PDB file of C-alpha atoms in Angstrom:
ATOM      1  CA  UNK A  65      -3.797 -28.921  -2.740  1.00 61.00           C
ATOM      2  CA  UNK A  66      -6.467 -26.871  -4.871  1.00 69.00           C
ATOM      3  CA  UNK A  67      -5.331 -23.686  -6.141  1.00 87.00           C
ATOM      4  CA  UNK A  68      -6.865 -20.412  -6.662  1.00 92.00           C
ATOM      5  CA  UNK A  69      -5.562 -17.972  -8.264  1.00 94.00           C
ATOM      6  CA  UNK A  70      -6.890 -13.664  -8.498  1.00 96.00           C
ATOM      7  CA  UNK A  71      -5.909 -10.902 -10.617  1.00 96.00           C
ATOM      8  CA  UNK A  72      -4.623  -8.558 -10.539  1.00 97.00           C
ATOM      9  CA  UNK A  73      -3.340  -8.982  -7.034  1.00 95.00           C
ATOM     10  CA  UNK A  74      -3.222  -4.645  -5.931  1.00 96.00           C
ATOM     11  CA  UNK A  75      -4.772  -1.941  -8.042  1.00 96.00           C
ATOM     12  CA  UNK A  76      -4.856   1.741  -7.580  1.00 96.00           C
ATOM     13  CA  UNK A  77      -7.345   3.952  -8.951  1.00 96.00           C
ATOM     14  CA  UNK A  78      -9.024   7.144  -9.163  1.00 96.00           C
ATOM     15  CA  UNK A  79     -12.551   7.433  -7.303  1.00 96.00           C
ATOM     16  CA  UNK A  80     -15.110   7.326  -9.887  1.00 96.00           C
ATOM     17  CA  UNK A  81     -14.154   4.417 -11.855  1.00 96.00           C
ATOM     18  CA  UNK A  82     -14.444   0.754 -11.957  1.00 97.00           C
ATOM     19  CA  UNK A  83     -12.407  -2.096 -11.136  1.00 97.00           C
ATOM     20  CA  UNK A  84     -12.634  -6.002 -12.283  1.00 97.00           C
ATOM     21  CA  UNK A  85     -11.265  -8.854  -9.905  1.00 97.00           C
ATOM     22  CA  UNK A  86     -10.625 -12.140 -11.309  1.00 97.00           C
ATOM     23  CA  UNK A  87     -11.072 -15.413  -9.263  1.00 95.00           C
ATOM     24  CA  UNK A  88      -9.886 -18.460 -11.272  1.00 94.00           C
ATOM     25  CA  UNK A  89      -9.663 -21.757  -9.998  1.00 90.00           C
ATOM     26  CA  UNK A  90      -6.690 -23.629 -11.947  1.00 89.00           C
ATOM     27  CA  UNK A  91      -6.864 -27.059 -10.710  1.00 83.00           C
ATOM     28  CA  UNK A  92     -10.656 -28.321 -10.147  1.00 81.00           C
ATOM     29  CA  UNK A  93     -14.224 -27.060 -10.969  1.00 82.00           C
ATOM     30  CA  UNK A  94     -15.651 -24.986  -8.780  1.00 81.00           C
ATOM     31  CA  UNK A  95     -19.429 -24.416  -8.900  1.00 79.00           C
ATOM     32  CA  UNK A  96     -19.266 -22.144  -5.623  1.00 86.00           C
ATOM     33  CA  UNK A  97     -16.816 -19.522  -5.443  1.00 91.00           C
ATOM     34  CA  UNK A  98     -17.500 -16.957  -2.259  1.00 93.00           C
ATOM     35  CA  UNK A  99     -16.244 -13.336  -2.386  1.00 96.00           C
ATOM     36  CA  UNK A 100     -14.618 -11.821   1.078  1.00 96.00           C
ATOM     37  CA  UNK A 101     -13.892  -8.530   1.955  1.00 96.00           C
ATOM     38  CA  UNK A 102     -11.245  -7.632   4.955  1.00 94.00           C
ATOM     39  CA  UNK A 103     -10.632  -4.356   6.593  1.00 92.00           C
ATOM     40  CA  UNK A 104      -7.302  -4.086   8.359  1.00 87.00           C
ATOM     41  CA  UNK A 105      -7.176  -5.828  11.751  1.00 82.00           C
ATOM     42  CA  UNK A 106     -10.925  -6.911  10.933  1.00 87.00           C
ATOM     43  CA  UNK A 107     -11.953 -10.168  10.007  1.00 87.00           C
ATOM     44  CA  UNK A 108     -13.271 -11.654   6.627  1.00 91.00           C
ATOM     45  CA  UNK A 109     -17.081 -10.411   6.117  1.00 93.00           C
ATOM     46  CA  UNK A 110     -18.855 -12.632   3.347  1.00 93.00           C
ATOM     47  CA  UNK A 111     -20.221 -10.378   0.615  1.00 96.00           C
ATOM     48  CA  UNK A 112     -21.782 -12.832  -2.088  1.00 94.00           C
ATOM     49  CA  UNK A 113     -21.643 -16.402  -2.742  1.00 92.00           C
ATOM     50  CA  UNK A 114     -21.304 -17.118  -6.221  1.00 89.00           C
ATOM     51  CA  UNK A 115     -22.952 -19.874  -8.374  1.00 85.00           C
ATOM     52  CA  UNK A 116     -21.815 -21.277 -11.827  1.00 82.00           C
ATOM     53  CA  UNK A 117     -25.059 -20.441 -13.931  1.00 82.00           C
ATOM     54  CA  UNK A 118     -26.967 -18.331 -11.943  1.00 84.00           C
ATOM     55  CA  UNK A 119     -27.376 -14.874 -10.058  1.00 87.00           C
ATOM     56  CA  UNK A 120     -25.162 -14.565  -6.933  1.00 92.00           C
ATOM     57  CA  UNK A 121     -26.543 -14.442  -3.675  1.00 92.00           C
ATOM     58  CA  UNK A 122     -25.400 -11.506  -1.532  1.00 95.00           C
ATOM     59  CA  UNK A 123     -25.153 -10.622   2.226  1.00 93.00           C
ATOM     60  CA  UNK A 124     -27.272  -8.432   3.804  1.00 92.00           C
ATOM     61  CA  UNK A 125     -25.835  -4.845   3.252  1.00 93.00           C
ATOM     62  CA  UNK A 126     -23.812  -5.544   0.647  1.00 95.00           C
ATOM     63  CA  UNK A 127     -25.152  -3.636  -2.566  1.00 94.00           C
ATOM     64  CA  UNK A 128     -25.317  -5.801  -5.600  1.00 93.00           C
ATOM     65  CA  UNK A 129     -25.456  -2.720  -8.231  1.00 94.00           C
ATOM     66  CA  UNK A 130     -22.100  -1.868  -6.437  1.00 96.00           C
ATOM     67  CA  UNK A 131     -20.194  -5.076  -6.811  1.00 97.00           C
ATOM     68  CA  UNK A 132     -21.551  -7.109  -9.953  1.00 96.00           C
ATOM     69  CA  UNK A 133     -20.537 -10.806  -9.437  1.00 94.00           C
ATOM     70  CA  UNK A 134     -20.526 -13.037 -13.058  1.00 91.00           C
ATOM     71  CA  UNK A 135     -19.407 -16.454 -12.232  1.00 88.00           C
ATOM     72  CA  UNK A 136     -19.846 -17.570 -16.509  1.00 82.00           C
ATOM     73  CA  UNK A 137     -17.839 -20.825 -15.770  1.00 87.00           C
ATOM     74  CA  UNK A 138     -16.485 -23.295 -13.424  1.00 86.00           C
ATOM     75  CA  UNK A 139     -12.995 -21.829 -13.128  1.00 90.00           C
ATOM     76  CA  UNK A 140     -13.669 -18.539 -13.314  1.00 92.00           C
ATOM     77  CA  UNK A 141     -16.293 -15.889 -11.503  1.00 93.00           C
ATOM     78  CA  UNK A 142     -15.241 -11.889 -11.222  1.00 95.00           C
ATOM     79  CA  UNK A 143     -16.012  -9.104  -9.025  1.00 97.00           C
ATOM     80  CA  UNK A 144     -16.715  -5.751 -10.601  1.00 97.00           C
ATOM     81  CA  UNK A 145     -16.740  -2.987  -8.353  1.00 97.00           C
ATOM     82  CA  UNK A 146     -18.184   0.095  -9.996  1.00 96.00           C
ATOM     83  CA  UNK A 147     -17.838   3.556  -9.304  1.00 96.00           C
ATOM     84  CA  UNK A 148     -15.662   2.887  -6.646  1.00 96.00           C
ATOM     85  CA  UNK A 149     -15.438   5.351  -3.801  1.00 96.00           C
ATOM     86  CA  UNK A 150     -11.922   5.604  -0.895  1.00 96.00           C
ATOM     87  CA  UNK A 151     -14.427   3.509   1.273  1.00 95.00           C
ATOM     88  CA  UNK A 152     -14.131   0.763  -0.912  1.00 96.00           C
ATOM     89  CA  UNK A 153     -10.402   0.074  -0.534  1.00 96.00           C
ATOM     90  CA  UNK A 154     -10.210  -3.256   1.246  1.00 96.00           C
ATOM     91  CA  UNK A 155      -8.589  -6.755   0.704  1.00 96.00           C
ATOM     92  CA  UNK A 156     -10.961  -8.641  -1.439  1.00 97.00           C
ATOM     93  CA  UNK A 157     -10.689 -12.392  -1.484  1.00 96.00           C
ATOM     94  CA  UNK A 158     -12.023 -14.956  -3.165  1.00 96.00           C
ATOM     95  CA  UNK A 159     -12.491 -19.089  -2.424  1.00 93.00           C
ATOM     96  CA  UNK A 160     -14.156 -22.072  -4.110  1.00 89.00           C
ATOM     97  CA  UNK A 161     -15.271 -25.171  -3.400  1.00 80.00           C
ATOM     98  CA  UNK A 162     -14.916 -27.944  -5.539  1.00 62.00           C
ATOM     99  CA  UNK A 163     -17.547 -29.437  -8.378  1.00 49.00           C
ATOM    100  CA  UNK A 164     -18.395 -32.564  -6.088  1.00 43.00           C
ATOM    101  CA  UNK A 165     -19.233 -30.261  -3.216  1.00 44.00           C
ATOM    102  CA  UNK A 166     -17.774 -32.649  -0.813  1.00 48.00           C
ATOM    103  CA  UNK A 167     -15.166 -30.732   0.585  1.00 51.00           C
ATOM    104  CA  UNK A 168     -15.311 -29.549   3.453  1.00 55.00           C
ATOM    105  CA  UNK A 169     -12.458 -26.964   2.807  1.00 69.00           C
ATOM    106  CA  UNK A 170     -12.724 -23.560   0.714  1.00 80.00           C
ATOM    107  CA  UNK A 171      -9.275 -22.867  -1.074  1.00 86.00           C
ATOM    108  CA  UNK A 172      -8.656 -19.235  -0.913  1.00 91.00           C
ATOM    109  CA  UNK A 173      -7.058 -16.796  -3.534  1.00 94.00           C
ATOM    110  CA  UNK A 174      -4.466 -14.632  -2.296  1.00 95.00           C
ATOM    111  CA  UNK A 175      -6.330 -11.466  -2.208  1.00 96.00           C
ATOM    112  CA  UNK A 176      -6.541  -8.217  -4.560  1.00 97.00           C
ATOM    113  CA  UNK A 177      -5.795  -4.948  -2.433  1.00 96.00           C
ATOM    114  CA  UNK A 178      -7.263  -2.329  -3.288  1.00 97.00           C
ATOM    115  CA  UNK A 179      -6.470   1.115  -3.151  1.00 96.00           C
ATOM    116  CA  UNK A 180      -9.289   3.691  -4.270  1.00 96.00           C
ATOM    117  CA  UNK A 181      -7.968   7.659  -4.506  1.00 95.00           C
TER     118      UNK A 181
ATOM    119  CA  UNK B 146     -23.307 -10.048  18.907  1.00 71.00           C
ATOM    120  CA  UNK B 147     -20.101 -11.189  16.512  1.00 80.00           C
ATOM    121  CA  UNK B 148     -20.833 -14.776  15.384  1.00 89.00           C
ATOM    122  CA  UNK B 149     -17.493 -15.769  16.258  1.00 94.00           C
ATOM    123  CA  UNK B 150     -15.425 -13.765  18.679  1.00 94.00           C
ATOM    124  CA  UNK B 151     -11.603 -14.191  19.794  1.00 94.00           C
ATOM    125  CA  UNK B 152      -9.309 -12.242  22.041  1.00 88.00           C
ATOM    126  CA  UNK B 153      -7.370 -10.079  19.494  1.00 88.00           C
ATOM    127  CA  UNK B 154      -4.116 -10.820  21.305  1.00 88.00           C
ATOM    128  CA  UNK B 155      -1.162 -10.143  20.876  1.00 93.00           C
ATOM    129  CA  UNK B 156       0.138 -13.020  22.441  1.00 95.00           C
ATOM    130  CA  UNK B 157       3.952 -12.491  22.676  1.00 96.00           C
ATOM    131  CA  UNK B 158       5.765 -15.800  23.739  1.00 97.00           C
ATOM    132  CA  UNK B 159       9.701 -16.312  23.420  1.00 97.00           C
ATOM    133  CA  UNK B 160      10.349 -19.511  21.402  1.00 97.00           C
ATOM    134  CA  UNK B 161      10.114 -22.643  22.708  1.00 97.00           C
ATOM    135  CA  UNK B 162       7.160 -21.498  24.870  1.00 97.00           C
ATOM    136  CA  UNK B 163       4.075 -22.585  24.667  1.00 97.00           C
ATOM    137  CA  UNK B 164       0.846 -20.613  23.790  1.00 97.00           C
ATOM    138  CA  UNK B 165      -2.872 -21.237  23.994  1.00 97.00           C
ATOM    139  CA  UNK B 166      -6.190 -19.445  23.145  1.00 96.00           C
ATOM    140  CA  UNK B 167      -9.638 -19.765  22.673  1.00 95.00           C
ATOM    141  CA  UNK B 168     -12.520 -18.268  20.579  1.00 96.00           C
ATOM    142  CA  UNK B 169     -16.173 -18.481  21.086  1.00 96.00           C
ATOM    143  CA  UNK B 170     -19.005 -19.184  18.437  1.00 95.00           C
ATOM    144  CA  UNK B 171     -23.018 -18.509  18.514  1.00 94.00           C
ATOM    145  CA  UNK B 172     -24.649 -20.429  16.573  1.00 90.00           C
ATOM    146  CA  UNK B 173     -25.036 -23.512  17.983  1.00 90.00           C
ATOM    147  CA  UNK B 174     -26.063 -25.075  14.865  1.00 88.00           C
ATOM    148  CA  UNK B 175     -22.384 -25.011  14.197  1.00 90.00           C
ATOM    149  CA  UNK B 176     -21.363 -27.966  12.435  1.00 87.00           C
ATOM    150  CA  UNK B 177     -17.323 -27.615  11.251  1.00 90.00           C
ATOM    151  CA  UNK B 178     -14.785 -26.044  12.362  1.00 93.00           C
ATOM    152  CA  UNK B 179     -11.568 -24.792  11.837  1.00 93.00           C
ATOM    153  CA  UNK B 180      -8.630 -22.711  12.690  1.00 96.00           C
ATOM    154  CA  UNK B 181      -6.772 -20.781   9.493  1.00 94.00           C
ATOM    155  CA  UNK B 182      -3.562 -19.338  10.014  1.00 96.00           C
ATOM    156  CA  UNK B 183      -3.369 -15.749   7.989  1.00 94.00           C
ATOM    157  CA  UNK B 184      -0.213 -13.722   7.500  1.00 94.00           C
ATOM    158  CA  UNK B 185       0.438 -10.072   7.299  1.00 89.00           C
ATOM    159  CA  UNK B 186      -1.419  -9.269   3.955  1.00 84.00           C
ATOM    160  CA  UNK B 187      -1.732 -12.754   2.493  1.00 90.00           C
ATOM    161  CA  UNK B 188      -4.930 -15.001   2.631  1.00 91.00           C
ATOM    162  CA  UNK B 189      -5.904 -17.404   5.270  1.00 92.00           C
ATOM    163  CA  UNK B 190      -4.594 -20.600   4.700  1.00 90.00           C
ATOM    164  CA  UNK B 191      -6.106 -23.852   6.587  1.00 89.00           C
ATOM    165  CA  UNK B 192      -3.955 -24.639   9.919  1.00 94.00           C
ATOM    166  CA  UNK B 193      -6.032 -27.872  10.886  1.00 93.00           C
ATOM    167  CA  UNK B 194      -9.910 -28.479  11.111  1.00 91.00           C
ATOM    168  CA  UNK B 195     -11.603 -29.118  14.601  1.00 94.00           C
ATOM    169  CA  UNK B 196     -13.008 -32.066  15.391  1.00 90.00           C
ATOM    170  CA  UNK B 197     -15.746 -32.794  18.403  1.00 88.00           C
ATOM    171  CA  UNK B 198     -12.423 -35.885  20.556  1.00 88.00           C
ATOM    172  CA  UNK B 199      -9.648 -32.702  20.141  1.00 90.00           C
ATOM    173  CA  UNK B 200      -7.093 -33.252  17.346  1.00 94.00           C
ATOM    174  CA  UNK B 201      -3.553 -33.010  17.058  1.00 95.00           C
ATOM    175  CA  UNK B 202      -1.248 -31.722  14.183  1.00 94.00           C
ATOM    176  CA  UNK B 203       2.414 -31.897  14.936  1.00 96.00           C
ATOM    177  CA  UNK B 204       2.874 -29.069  17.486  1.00 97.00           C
ATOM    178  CA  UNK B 205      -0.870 -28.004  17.373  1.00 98.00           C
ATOM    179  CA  UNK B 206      -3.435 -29.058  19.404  1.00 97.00           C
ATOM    180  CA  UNK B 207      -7.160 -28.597  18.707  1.00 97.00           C
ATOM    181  CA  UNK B 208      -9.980 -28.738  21.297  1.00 96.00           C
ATOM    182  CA  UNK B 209     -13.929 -28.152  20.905  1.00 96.00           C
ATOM    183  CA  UNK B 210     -16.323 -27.870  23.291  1.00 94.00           C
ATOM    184  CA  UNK B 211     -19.887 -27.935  21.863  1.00 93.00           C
ATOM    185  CA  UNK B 212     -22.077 -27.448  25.100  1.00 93.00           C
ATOM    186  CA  UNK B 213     -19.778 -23.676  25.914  1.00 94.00           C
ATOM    187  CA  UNK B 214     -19.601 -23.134  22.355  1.00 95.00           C
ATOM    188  CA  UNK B 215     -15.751 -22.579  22.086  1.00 93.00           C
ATOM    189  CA  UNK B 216     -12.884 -24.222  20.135  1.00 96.00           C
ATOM    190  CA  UNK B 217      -8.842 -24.106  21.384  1.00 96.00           C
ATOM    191  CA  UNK B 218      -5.808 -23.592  19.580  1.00 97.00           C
ATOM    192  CA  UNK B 219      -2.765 -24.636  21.518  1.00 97.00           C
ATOM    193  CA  UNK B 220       0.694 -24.516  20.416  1.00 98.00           C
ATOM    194  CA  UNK B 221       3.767 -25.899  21.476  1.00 98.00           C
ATOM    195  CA  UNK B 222       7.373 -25.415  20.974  1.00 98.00           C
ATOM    196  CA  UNK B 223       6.631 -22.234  19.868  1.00 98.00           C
ATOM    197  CA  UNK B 224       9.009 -21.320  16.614  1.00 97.00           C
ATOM    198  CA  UNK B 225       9.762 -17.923  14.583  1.00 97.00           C
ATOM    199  CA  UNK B 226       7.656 -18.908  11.815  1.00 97.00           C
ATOM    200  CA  UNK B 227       4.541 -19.269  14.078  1.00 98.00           C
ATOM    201  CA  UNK B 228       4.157 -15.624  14.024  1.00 97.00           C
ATOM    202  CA  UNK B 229       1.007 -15.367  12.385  1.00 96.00           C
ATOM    203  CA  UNK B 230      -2.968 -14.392  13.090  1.00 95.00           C
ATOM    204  CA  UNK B 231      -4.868 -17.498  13.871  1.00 97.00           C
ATOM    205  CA  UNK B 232      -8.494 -17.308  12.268  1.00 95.00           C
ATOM    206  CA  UNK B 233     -11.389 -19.278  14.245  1.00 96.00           C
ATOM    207  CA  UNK B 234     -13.803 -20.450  11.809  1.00 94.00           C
ATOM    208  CA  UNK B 235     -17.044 -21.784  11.787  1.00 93.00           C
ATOM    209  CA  UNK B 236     -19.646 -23.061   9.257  1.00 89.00           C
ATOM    210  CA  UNK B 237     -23.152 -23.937   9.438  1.00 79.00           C
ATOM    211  CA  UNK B 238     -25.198 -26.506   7.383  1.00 68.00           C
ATOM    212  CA  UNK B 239     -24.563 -24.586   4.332  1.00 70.00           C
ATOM    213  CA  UNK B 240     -21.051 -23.761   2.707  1.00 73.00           C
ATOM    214  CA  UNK B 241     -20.594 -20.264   4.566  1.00 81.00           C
ATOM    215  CA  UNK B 242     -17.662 -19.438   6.646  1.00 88.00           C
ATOM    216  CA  UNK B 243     -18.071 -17.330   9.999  1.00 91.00           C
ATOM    217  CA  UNK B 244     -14.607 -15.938  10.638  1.00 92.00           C
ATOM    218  CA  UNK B 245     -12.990 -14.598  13.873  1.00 93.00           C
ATOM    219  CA  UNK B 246     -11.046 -11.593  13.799  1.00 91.00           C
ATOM    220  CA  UNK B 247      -8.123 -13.447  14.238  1.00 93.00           C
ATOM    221  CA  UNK B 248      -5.388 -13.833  17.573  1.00 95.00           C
ATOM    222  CA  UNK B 249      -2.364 -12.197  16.626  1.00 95.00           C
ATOM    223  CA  UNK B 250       1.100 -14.354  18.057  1.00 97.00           C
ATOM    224  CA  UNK B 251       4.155 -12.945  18.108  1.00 97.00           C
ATOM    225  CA  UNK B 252       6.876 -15.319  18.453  1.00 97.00           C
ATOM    226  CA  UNK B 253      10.664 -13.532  19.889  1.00 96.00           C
ATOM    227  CA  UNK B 254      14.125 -15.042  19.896  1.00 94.00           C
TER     228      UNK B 254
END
């Protein structure tokens, strides 16, 4: 099946600073790539779906000066979340669909944990 | 109200048993769904999509109902490696994914 690969898969850091997530997809083109977030024993909340080209579209609460989605090419969009705070430590995760759009199945990443001091 | 709520569980079945559960959706615009299997601090990975007849994959059985709005995961011959959380999920006409909380099972020896 499709592969998707993130990186770095944890980080720690210090509260104040910023952290880049990669989302690559390694086997097909993905022109939609969707960005989760999960809490523990909480379920996946959708915070921006991502377009190759063009400005991502984010949920409703989700800040988009906070996490800066560039999605430059087909394999590859990244989530930047700046001056992160200890609220911000989640599991992000990221998924694509591929280039045709026909699928009816999103290929996850296996997640970047966060930790935020 | 969640768009798509399941009973957290656990469900604790020896092996060999057999386990069921349900989860409920609300918009009934619903067009796909799905049930993802997710381990402890790994991604979701696709168990077997839902379609409207039931569906069957090896020891898991699928079941929808569109008019209550709810979707059935059954499993049977319960092994170790079934320990998991089950995801319901459901998508719309566009490509967004409603996810459950998940239904933690426990299968014991």
């Amino acid at each position: 099946g499709a592969v998707v690969s993130q990186h770095p898969s944890w980080v720690i850091c210090k509260s104040g600073t910023s952290v880049k997530i990669e989302c690559r997809s390694l086997d097909f083109q993905a022109t939609t790539m969707f960005w989760y977030r999960q809490f523990p024993k909480q379920s996946l909340m959708l915070m921006a779906t991502s377009n190759e080209g063009s400005k991502a579209t984010y949920e409703q609460g989700v800040e988009k000066d906070k996490f800066l989605i560039n999605h430059a090419s087909l394999t590859l969009s990244t989530l930047t979340v700046t001056s992160a705070h200890p609220e911000d430590s989640s599991f992000y995760i990221c998924s694509a669909n591929g280039l045709a759009g026909a699928t009816d199945t999103q290929y996850f990443g296996p997640g970047t944990r966060l930790t935020v001091l | 109200r969640k768009e798509v709520e399941q009973d957290p569980g656990p469900f604790n079945v020896p092996e060999g048993a057999t386990v069921a559960f349900n989860c409920t959706y609300s918009n009934s615009a619903s067009q796909s769904f799905f049930w993802y299997r997710q381990d402890c601090r790994k991604e979701p990975k696709l168990l077997m999509s839902v379609y409207s007849s039931g569906n069957e994959d090896g020891r898991f059985t699928a079941q929808l109902n569109r008019a209550s709005q709810y979707i059935s995961l059954l499993i049977r011959d319960s092994k170790l490696s079934d320990s998991a959380t089950y995801l319901c999920v459901v998508k719309a006409n566009d490509y967004k994914l409603s996810f459950g909380a998940g239904t933690t099972v426990t299968v014991r020896a």
